[in-house]
PDB file of C-alpha atoms in Angstrom:
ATOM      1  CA  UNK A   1       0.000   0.000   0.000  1.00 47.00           C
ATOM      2  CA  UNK A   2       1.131   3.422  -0.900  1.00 45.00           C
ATOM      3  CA  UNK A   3       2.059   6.076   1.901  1.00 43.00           C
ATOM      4  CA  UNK A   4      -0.250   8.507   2.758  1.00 40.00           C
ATOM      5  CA  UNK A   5       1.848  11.303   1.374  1.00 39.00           C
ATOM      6  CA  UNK A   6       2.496   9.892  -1.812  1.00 33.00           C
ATOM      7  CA  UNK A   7      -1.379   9.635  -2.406  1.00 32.00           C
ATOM      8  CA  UNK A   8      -1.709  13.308  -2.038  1.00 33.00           C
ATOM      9  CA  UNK A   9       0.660  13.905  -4.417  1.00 32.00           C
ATOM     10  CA  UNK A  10      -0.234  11.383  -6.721  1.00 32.00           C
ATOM     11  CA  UNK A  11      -3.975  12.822  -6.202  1.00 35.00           C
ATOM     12  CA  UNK A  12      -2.839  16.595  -6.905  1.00 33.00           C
ATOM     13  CA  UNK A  13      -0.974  15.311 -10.136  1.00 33.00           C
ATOM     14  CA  UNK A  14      -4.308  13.474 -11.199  1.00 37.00           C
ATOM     15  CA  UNK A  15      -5.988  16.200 -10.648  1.00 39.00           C
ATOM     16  CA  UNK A  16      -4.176  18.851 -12.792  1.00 37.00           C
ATOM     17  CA  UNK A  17      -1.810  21.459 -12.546  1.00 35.00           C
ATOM     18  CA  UNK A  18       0.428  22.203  -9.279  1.00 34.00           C
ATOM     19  CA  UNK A  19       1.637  25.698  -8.452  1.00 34.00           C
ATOM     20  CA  UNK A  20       4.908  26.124  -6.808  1.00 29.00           C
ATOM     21  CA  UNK A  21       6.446  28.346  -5.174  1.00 34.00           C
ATOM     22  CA  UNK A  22       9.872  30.248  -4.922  1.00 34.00           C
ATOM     23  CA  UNK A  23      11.100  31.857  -1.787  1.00 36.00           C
ATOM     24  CA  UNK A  24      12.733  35.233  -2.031  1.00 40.00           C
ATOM     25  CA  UNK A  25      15.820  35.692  -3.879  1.00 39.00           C
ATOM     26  CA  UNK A  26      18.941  36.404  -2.673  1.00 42.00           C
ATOM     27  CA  UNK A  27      21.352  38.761  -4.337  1.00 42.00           C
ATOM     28  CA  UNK A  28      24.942  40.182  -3.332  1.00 46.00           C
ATOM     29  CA  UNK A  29      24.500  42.854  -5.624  1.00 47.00           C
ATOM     30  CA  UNK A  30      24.068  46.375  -3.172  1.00 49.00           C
ATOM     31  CA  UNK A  31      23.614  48.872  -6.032  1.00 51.00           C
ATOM     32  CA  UNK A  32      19.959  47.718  -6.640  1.00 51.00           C
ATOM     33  CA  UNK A  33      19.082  47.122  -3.322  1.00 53.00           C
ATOM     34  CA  UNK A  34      15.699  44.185  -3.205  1.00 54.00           C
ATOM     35  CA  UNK A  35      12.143  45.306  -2.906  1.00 52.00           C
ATOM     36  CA  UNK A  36       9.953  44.677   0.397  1.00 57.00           C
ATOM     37  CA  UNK A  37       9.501  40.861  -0.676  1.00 59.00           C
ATOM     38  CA  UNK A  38      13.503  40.463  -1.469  1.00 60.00           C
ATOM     39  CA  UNK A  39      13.154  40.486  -4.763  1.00 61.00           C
ATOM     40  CA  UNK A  40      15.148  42.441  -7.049  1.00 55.00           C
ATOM     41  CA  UNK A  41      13.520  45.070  -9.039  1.00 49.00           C
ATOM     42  CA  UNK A  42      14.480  44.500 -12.984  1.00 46.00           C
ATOM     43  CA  UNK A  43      16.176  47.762 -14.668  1.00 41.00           C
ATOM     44  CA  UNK A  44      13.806  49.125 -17.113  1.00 41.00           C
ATOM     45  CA  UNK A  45      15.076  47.591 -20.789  1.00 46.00           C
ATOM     46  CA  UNK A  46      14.989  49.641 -24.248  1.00 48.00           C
ATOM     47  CA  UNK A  47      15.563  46.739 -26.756  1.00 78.00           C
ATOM     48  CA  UNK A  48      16.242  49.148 -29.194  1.00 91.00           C
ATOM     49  CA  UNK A  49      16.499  52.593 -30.507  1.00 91.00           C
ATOM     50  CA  UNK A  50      13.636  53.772 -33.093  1.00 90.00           C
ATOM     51  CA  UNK A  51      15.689  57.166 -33.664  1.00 90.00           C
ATOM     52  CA  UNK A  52      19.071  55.466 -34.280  1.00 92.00           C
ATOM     53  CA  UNK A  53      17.299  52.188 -35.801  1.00 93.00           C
ATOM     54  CA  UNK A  54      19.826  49.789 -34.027  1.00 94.00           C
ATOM     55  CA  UNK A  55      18.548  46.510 -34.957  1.00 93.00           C
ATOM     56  CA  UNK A  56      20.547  44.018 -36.899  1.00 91.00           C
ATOM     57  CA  UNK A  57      19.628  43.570 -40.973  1.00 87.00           C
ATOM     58  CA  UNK A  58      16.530  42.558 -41.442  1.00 88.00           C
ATOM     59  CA  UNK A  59      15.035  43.918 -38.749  1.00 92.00           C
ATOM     60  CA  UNK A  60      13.243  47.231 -37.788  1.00 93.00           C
ATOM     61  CA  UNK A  61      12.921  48.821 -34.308  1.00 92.00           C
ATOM     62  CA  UNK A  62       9.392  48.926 -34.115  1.00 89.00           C
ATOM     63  CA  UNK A  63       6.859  49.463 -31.906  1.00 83.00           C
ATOM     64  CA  UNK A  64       5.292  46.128 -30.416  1.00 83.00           C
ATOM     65  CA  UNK A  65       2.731  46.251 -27.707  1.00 81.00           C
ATOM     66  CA  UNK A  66       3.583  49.369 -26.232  1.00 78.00           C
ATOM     67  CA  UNK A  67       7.174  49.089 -26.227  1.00 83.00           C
ATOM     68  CA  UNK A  68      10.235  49.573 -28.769  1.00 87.00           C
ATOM     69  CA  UNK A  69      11.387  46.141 -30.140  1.00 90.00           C
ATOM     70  CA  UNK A  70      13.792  44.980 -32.746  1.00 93.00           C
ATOM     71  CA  UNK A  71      11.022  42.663 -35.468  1.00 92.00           C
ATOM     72  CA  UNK A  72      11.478  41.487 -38.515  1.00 93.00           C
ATOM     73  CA  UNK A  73      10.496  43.184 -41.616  1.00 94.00           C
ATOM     74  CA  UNK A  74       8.407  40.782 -43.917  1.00 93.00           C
ATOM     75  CA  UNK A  75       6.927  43.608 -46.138  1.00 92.00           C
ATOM     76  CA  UNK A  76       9.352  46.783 -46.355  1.00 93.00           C
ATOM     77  CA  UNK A  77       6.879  49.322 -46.537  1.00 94.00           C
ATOM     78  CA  UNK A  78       7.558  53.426 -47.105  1.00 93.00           C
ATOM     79  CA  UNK A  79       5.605  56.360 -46.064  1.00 91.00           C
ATOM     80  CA  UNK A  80       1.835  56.072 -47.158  1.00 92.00           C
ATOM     81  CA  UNK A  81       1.780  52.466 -47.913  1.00 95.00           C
ATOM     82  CA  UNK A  82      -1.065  50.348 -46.886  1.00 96.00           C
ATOM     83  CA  UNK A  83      -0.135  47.798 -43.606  1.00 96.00           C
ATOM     84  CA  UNK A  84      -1.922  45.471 -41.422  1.00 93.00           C
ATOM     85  CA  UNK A  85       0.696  45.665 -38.703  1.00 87.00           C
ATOM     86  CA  UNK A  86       4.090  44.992 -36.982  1.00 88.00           C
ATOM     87  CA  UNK A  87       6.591  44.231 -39.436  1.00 92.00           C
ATOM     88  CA  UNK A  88       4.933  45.540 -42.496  1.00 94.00           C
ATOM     89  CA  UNK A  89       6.787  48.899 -42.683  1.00 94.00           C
ATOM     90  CA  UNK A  90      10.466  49.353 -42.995  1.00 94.00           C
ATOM     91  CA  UNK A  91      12.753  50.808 -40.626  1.00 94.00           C
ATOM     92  CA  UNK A  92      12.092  54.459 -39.402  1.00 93.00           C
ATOM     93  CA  UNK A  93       8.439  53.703 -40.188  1.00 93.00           C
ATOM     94  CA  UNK A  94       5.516  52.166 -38.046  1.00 92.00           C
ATOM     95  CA  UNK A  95       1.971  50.837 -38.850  1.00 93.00           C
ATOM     96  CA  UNK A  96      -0.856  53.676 -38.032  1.00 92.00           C
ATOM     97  CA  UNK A  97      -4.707  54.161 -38.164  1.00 94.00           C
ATOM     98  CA  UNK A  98      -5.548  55.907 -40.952  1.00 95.00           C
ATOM     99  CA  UNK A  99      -7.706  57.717 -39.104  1.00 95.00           C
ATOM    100  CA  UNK A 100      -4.560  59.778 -37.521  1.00 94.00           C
ATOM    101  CA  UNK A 101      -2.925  60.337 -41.258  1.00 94.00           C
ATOM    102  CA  UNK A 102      -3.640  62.179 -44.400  1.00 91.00           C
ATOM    103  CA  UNK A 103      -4.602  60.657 -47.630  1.00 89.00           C
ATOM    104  CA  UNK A 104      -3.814  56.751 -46.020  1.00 93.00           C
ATOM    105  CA  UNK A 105      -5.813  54.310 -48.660  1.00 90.00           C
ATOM    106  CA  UNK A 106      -6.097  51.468 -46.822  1.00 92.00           C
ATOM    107  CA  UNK A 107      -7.256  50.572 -42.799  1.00 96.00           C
ATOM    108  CA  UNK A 108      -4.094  51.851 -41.731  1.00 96.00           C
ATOM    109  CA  UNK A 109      -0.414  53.129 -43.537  1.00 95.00           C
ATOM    110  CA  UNK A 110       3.160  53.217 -42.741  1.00 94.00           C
ATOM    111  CA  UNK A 111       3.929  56.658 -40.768  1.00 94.00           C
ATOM    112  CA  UNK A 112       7.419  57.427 -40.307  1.00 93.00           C
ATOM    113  CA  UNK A 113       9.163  57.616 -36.872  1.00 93.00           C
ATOM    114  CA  UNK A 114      10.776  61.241 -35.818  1.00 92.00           C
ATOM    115  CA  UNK A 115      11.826  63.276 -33.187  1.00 91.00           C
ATOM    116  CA  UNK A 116       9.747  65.578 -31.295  1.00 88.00           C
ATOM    117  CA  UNK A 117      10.433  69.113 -31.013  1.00 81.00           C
ATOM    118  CA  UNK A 118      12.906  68.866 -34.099  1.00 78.00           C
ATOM    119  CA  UNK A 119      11.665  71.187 -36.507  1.00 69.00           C
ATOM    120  CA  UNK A 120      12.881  69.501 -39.594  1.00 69.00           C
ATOM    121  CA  UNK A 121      11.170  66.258 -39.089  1.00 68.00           C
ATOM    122  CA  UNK A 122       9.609  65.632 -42.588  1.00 75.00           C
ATOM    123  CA  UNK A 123       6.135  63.754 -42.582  1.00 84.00           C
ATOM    124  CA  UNK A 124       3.836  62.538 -45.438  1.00 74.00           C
ATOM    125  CA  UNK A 125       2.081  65.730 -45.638  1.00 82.00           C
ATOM    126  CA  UNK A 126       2.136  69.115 -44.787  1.00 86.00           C
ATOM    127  CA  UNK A 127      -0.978  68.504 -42.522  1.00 90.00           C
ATOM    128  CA  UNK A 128       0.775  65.929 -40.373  1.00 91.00           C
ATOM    129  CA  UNK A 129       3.118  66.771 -37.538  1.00 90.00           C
ATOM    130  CA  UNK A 130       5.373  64.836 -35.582  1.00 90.00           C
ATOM    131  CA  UNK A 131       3.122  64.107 -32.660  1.00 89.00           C
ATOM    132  CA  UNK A 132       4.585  62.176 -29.400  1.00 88.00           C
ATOM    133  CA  UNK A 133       4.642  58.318 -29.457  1.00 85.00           C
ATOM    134  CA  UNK A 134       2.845  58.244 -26.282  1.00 80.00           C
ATOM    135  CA  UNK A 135       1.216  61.490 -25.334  1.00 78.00           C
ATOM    136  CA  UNK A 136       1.705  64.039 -22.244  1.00 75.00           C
ATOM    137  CA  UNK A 137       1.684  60.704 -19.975  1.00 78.00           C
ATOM    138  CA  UNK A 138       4.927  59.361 -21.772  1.00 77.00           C
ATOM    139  CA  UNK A 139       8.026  58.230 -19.668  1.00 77.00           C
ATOM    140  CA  UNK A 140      10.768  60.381 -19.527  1.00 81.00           C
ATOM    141  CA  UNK A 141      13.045  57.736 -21.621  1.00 80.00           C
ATOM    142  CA  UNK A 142      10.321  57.858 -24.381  1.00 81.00           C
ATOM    143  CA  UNK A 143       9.218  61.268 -24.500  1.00 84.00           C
ATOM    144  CA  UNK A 144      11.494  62.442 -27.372  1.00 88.00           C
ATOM    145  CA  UNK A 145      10.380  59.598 -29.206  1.00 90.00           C
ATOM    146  CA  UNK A 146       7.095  60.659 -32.049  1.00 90.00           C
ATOM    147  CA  UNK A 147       5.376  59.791 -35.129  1.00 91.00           C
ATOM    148  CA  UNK A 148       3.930  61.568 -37.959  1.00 93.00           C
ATOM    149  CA  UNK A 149       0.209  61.791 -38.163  1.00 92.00           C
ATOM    150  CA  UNK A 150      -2.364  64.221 -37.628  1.00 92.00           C
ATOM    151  CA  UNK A 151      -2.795  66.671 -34.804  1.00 87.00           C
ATOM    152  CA  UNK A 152      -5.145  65.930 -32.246  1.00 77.00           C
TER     153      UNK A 152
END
């Protein structure tokens, strides 16, 4: 006959998944110190620079779910041209609504990536302006960071 503990397990196992648990880390690193549960806080990551386009060939820094990352480029679109999403615009440009762009023929077009603030930023059309990536609520690390499209 099988010990009682080994039923319980066997009976958790049967039963579906098990969740375990990790205690807290422990780190020898003092220049980020650990949180209140003595876990290390993670350094915020940029994967990759849309200004400076810093991805290997191939690829385009993009923007992906809120966040600059490094994708592949399966359809190289320019300025204007019709998209359906990440990795159907070349490098320097992203997929946008074209709701927020002039003359866009499709759902949404390739807008290119600039600078904000920098007055020579060149965009599709005279009506578009490079507008920030992600607003007035943008992090510092992302607030030089825009697109061309329509103002507000």
């Amino acid at each position: 006959m099988a010990k009682p503990r080994l039923l319980v397990v066997l009976a958790l196992l049967a039963a579906g998944c098990v969740q375990f648990e990790m205690g807290p880390m422990t780190t020898t690193d003092t220049a980020d110190p650990p949180d209140s549960t003595g876990e290390k806080e993670p350094e915020p990551e940029v994967a990759c620079d849309p200004l400076a386009q810093d991805c290997p060939d191939i690829q385009a820094c993009s923007l992906v779910d809120g966040d600059f990352n490094c994708i592949e480029v399966v359809v190289p679109g320019g300025a204007g041209d019709a998209c359906q999403g990440v990795g159907e615009c070349s490098a320097g440009f992203v997929c946008v609504s074209a709701t927020a762009l002039d003359g866009c023929d499709g759902a949404s077009c390739c807008s290119s990536l600039c600078e904000v603030g920098d007055g020579s930023a060149q965009c599709g059309s005279a009506a578009e302006t490079c507008m920030p990536v992600y607003g007035a609520d943008a992090p510092p690390m992302w607030a030089d960071y825009g697109v061309c499209r329509l103002p507000n």
